[in-house]
CSV table of C-alpha atoms in Angstrom, one decimal:
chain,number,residue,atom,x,y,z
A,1,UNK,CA,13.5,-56.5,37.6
A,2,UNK,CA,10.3,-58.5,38.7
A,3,UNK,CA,8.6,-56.6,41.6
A,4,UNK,CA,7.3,-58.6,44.2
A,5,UNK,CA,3.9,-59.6,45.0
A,6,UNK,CA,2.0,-58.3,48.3
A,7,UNK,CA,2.2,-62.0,49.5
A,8,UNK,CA,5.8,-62.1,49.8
A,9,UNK,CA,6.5,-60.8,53.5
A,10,UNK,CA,10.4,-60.5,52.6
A,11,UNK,CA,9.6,-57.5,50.3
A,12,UNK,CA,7.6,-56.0,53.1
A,13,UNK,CA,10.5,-53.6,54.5
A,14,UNK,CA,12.2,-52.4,51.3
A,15,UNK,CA,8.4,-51.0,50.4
A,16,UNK,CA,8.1,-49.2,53.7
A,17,UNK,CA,11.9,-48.0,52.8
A,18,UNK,CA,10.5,-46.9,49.9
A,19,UNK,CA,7.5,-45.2,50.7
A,20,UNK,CA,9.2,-43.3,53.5
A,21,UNK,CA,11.9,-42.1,50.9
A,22,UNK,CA,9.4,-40.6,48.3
A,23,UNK,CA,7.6,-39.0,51.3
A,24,UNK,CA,10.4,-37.6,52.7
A,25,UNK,CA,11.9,-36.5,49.2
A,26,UNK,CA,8.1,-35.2,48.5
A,27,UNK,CA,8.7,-33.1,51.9
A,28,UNK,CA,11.9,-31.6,51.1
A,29,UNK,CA,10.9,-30.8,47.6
A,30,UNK,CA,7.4,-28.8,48.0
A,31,UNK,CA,8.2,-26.3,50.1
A,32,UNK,CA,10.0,-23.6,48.2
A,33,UNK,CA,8.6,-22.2,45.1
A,34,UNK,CA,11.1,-23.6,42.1
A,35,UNK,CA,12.1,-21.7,39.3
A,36,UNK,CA,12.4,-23.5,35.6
A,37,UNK,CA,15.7,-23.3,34.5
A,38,UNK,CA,17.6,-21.1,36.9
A,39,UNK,CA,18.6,-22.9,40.0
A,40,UNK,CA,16.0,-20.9,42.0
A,41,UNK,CA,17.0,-17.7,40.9
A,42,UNK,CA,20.9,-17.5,42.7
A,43,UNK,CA,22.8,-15.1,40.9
A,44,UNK,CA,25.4,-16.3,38.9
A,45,UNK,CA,28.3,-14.5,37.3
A,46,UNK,CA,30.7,-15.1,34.4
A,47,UNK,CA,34.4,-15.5,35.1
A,48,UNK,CA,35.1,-11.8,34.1
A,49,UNK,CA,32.4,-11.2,37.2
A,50,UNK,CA,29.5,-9.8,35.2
A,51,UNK,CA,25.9,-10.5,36.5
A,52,UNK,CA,24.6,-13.5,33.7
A,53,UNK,CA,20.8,-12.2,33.4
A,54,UNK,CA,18.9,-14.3,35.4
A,55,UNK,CA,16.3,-16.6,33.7
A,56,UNK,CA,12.4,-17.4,34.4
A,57,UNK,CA,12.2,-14.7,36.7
A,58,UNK,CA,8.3,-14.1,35.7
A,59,UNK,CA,8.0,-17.1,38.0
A,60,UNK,CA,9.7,-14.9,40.7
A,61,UNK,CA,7.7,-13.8,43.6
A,62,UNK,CA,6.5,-10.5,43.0
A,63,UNK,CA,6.5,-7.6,45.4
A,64,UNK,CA,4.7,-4.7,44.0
A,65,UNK,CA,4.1,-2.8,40.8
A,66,UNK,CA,5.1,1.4,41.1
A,67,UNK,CA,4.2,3.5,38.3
A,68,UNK,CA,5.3,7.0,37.5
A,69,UNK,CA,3.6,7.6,34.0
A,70,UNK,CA,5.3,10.6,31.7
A,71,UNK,CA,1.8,12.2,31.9
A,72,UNK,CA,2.1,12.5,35.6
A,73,UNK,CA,5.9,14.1,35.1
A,74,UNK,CA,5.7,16.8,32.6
A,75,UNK,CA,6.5,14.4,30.2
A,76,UNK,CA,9.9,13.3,31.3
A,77,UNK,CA,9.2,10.8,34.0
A,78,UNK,CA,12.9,8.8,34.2
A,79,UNK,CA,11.2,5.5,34.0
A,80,UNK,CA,7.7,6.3,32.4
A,81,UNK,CA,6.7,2.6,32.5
A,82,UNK,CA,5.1,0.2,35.1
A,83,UNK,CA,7.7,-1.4,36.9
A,84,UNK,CA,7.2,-4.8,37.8
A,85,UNK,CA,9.2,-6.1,40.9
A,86,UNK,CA,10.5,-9.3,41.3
A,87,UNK,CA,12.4,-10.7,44.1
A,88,UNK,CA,14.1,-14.3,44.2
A,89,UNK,CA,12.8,-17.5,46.1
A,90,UNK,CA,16.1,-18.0,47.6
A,91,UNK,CA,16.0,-14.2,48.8
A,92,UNK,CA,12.4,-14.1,49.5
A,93,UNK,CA,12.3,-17.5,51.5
A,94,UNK,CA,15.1,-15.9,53.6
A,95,UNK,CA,13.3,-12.7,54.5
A,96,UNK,CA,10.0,-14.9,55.7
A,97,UNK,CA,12.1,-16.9,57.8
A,98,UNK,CA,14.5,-13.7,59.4
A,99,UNK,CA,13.0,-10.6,58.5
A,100,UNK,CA,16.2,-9.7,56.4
A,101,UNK,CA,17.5,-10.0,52.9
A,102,UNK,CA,20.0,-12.5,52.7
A,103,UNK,CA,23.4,-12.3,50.6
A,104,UNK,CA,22.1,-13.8,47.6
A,105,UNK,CA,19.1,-11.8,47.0
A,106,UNK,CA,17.8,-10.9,43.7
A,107,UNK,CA,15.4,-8.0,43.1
A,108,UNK,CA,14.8,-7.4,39.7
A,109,UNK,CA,12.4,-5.1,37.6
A,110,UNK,CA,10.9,-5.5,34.7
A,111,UNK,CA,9.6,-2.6,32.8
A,112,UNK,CA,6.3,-2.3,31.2
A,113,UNK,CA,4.8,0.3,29.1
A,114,UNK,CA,1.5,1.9,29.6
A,115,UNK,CA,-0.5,0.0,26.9
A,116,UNK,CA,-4.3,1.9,27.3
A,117,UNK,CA,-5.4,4.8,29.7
A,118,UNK,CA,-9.2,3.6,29.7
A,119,UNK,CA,-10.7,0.3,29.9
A,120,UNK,CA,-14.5,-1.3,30.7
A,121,UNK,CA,-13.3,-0.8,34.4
A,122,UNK,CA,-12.4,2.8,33.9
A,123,UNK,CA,-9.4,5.4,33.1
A,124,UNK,CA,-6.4,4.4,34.6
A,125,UNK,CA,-3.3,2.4,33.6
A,126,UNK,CA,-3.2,-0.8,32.1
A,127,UNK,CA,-0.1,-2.5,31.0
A,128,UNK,CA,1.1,-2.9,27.7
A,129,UNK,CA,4.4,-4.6,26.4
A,130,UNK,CA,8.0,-5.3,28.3
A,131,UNK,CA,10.5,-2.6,28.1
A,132,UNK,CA,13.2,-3.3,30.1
A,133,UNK,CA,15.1,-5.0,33.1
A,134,UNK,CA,17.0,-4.2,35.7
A,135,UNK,CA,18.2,-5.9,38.6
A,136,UNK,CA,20.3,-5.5,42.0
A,137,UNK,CA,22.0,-8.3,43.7
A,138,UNK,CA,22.9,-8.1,47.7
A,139,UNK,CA,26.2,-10.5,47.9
A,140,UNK,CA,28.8,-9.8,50.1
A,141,UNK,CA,31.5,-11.8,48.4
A,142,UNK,CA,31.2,-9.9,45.0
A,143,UNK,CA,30.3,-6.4,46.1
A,144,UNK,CA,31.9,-5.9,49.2
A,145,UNK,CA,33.0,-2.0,48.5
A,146,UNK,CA,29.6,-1.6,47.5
A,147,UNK,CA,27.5,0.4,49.8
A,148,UNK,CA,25.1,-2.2,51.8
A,149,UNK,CA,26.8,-4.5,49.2
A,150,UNK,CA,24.2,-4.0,46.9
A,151,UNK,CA,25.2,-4.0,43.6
A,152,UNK,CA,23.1,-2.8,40.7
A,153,UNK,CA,22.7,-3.3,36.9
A,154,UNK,CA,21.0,-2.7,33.6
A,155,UNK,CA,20.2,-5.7,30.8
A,156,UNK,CA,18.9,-3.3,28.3
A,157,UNK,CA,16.1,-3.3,26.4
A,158,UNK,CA,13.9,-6.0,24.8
A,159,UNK,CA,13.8,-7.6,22.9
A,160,UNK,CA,17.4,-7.4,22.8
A,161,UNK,CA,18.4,-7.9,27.0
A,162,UNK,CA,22.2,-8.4,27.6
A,163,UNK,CA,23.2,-12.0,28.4
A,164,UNK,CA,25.2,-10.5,31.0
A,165,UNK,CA,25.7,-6.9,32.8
A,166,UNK,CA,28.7,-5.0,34.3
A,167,UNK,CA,27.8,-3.5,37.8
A,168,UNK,CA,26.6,0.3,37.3
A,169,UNK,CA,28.9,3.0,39.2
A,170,UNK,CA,27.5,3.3,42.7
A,171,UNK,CA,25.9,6.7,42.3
A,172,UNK,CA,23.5,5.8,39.2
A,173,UNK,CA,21.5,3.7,41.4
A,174,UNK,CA,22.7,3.0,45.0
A,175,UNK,CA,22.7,6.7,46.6
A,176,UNK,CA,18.8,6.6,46.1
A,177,UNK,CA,18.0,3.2,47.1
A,178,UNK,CA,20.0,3.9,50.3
A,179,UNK,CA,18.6,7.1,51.1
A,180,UNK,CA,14.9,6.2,50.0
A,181,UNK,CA,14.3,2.4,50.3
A,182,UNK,CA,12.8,1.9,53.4
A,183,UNK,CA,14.6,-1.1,54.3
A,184,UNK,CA,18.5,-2.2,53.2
A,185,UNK,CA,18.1,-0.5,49.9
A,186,UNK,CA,14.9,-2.2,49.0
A,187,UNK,CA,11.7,0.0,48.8
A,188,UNK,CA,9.3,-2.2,51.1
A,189,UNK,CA,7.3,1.2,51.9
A,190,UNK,CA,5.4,0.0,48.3
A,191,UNK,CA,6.0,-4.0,48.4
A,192,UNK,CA,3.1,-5.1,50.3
A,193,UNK,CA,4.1,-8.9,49.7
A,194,UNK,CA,7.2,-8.0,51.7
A,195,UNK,CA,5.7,-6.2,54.7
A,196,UNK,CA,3.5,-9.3,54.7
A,197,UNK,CA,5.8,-11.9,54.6
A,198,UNK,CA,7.9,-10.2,57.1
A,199,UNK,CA,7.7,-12.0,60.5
A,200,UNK,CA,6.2,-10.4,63.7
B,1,UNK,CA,13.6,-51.5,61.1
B,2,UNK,CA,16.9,-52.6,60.3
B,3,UNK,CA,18.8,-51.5,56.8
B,4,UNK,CA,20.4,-53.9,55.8
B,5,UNK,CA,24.5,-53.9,54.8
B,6,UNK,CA,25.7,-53.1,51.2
B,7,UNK,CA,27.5,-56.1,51.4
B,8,UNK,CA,24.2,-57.9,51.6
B,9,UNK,CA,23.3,-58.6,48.3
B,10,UNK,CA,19.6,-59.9,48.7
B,11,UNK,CA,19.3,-55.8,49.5
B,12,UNK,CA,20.3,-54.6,45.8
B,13,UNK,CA,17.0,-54.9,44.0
B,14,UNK,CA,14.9,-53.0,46.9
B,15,UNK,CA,17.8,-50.2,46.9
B,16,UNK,CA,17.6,-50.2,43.4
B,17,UNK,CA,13.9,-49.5,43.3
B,18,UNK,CA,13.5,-47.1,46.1
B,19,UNK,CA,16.7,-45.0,44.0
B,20,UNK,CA,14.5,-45.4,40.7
B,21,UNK,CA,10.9,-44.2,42.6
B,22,UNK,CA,13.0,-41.2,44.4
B,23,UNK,CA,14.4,-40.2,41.5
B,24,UNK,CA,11.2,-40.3,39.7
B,25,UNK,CA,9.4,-38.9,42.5
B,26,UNK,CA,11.9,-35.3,42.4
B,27,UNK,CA,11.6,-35.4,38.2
B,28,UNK,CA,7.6,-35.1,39.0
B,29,UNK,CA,7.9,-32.3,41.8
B,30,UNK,CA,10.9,-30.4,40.6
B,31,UNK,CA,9.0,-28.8,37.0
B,32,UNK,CA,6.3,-27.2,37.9
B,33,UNK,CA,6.7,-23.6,40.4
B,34,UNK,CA,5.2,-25.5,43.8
B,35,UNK,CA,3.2,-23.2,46.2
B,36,UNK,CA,3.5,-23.8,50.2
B,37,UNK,CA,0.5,-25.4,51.7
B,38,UNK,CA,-1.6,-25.3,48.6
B,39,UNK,CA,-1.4,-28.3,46.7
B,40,UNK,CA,-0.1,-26.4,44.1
B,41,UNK,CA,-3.2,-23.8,43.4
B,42,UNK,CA,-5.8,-26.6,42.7
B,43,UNK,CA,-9.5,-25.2,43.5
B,44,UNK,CA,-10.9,-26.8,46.0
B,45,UNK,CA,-14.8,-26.7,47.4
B,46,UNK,CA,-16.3,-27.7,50.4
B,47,UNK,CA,-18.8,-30.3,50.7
B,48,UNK,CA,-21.7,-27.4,50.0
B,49,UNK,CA,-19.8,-26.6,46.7
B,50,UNK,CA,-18.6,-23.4,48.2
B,51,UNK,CA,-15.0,-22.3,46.7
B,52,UNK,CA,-12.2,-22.9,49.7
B,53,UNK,CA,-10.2,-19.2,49.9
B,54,UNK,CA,-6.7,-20.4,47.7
B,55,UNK,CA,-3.6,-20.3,50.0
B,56,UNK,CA,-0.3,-19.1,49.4
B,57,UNK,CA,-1.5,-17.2,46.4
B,58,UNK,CA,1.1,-14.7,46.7
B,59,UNK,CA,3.5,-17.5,45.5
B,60,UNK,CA,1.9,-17.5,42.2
B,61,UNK,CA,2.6,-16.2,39.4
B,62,UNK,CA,1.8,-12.8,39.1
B,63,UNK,CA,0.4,-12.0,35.6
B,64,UNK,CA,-0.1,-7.6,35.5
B,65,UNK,CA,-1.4,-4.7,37.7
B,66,UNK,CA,-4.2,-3.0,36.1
B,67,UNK,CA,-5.0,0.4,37.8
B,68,UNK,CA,-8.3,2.6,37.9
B,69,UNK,CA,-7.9,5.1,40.4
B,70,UNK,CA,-10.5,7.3,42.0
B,71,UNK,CA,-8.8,10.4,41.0
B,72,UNK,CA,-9.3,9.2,37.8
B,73,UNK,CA,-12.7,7.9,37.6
B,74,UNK,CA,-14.8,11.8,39.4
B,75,UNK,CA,-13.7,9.6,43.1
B,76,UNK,CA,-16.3,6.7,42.5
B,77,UNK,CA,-14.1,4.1,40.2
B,78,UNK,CA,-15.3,0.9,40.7
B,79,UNK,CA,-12.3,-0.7,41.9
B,80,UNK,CA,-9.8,2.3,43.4
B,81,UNK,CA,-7.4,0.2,43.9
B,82,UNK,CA,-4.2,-1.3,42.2
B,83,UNK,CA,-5.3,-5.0,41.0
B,84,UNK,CA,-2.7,-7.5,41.3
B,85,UNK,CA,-3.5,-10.4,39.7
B,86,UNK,CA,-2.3,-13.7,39.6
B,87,UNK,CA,-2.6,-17.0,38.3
B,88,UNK,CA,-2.3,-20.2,39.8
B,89,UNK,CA,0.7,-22.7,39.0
B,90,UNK,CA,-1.4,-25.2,37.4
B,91,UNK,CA,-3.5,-23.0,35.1
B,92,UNK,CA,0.0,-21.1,34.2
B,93,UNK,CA,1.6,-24.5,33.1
B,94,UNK,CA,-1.2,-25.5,30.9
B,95,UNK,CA,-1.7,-22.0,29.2
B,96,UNK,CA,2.2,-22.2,28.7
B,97,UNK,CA,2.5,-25.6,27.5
B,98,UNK,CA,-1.6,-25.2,25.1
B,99,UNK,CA,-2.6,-21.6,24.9
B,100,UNK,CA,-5.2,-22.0,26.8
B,101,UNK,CA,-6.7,-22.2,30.2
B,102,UNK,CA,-7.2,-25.6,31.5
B,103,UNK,CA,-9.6,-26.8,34.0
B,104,UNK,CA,-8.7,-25.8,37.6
B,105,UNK,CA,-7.4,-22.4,36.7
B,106,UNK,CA,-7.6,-20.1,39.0
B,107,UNK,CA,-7.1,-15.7,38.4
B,108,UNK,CA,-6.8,-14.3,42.0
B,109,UNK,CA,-6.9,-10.6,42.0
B,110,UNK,CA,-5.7,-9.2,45.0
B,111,UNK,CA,-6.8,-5.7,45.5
B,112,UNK,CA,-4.2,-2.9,47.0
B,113,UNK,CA,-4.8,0.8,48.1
B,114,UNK,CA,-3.1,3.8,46.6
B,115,UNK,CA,-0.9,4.4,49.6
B,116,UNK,CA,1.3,7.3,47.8
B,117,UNK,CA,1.2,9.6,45.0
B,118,UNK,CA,5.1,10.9,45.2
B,119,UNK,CA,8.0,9.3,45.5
B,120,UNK,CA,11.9,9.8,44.9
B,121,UNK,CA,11.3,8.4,41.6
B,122,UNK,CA,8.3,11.1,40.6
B,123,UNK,CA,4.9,11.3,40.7
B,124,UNK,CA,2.4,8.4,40.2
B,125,UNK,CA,0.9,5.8,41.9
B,126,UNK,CA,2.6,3.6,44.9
B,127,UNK,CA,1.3,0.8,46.4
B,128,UNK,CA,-0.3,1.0,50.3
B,129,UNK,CA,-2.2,-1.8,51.9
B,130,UNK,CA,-3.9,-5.0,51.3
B,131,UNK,CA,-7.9,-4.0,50.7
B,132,UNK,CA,-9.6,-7.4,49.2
B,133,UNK,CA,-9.7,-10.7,47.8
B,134,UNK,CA,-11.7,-11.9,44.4
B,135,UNK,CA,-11.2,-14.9,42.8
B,136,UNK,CA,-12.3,-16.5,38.6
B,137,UNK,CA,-12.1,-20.0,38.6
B,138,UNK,CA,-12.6,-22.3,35.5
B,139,UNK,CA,-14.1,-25.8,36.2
B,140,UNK,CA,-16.2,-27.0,33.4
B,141,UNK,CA,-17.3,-29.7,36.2
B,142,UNK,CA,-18.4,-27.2,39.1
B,143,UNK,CA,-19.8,-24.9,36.7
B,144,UNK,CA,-21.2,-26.6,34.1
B,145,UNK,CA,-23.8,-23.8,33.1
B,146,UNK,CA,-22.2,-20.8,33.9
B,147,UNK,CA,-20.9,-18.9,31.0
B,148,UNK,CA,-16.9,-20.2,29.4
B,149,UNK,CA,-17.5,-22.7,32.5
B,150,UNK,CA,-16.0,-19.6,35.0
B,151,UNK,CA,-17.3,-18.9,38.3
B,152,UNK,CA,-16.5,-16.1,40.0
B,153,UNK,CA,-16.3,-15.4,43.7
B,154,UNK,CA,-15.4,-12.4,46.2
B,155,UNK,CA,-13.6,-13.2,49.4
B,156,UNK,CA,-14.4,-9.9,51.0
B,157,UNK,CA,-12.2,-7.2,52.8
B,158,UNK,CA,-8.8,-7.8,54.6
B,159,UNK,CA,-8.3,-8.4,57.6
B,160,UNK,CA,-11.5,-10.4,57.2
B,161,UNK,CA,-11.5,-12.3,54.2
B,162,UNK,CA,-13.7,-15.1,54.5
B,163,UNK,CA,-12.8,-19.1,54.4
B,164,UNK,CA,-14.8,-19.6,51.7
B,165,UNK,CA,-17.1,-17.9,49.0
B,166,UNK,CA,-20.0,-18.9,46.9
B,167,UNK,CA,-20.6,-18.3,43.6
B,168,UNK,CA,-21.5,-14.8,42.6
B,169,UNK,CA,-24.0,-14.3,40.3
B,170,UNK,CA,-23.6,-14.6,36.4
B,171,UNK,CA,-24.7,-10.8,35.8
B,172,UNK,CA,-22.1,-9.5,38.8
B,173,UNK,CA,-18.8,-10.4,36.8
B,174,UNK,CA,-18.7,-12.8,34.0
B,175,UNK,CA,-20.7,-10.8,31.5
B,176,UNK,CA,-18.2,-7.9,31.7
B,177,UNK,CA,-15.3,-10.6,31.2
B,178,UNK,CA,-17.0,-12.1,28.8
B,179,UNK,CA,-17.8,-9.1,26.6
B,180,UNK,CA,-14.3,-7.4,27.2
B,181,UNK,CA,-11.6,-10.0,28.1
B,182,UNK,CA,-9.4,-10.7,25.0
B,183,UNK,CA,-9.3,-14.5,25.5
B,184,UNK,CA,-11.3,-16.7,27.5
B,185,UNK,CA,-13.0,-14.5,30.1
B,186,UNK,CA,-9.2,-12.8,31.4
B,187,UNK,CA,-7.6,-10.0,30.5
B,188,UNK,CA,-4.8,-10.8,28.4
B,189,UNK,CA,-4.6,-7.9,26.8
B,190,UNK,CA,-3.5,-6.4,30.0
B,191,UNK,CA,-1.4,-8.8,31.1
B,192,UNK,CA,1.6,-9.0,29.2
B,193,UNK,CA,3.5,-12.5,31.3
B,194,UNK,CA,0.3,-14.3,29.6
B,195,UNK,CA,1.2,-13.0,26.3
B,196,UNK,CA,4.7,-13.4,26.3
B,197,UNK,CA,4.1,-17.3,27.8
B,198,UNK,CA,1.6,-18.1,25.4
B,199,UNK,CA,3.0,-20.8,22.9
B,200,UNK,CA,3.6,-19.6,18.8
């Protein structure tokens, strides 16, 4: 195909047509974050309806980061690591734009060990290598016994993660979230991106 | 403007091209994670060199929390606060697809009170409130003489953080990063998304 020169007036129209495509296409495309590789983040289940682990999630928005070390808990702190928390553009685009998670939310954390208690800045905590993940999923369709329809489950450990998860029984995770998260079973008392996103 | 019909064959080669420059339009934008209202995380000055305050940072990708509480440091730690740190979408891509930082990355560090010590989950440290804004930038161009080519910059205190910031002083930050940072004036070994995205 031979594109035409500026002096040909007949081509004039199809190039406006195209540059208003490609700007509109640029406008729909930008404005939601895009995950590589995993349909921005929906979750998506096998046909025996087990949670497939969701991919590129370190591209994820991220919430917040509680920590409650073992040295702070006697030693037996139930999850001794950082956790780092996650939530999915699809879900996190929908609380900016209502206030509330949408069916289809993701939040998912990711486990990090204490790597170093001191550091040029100071003691504190400091991160060291990935642990574990584990992830709830709001969706009415697939969880509708579930309380708040949350569902929750557990991919294991790295470096050996589950390619997919069963839903855990409703009182290993889903009493606390419901009587502790601040906010349909999502702690947003400690996800500043959240209460900041949130709209007036 | 008037589109023409399909059955108007003089119309094929303009359809045809404005199909081909979409599609390669949406294979351009679709890859890389795309941040509202920010061109993507590119630095950008003003016309007295001064570094612009980075939009929609919280949309990047977040790369570790460091912590160095006062509680830990005899109540004068330098930075109390939880440090949430992020990395802008184009310096993420090239680190992920090189090793290394490329010109125009940007480290945001976002800097978040202790708001709670105890929670359902034990004791430890919980995220409060949004306290301040500092920013690392690598641009061999804009600072040609400054040590690693990284500038560094504070934004001040929330609610107040400023439009834009000059460069601080070589002594104030980059001999610290320079002397302690594993790779390339950041923190890598602290920030374990970095190390896991980092190419064999």
């Amino acid at each position: 195909m031979t594109i035409r020169s500026n002096s040909d007036r007949r081509v004039t129209p199809g190039l406006t047509l195209v540059a208003t495509l490609v700007a509109t296409a640029s406008l729909l495309l930008i404005p939601a974050p895009t995950v590589a590789g995993n349909d921005a983040g929906k979750p998506s289940y096998n046909e025996a309806g087990a949670l497939i682990l969701p991919q590129g999630y370190r591209e994820w928005i991220y919430v917040g980061a509680p920590l409650t070390p073992n040295d702070m808990n006697g030693g037996k702190a139930e999850f001794p690591e950082f956790h780092s928390v996650y939530i999915n553009p699809q879900g996190y685009q929908g609380y900016k734009n209502t206030g509330t998670f949408p069916d289809g939310t993701i939040m998912l954390k990711e486990l990090v060990s204490v790597g170093a208690k001191k550091a040029t800045s100071g003691s504190g905590y400091f991160m060291g290598d990935y642990v574990a993940v584990a992830v709830s999923v709001k969706d009415s369709k697939q969880f509708p016994d579930e309380p708040g329809h949350w569902g929750f489950f557990s991919f294991g450990n790295h470096p050996n993660l589950t390619p997919t998860a069963e839903p855990l029984p409703t009182a290993s995770c889903n009493g606390c979230h419901e009587a502790s998260a601040d906010e349909d079973w999502v702690f947003t008392q400690y996800y500043p991106v959240l209460r900041a996103a949130k709209p007036e």
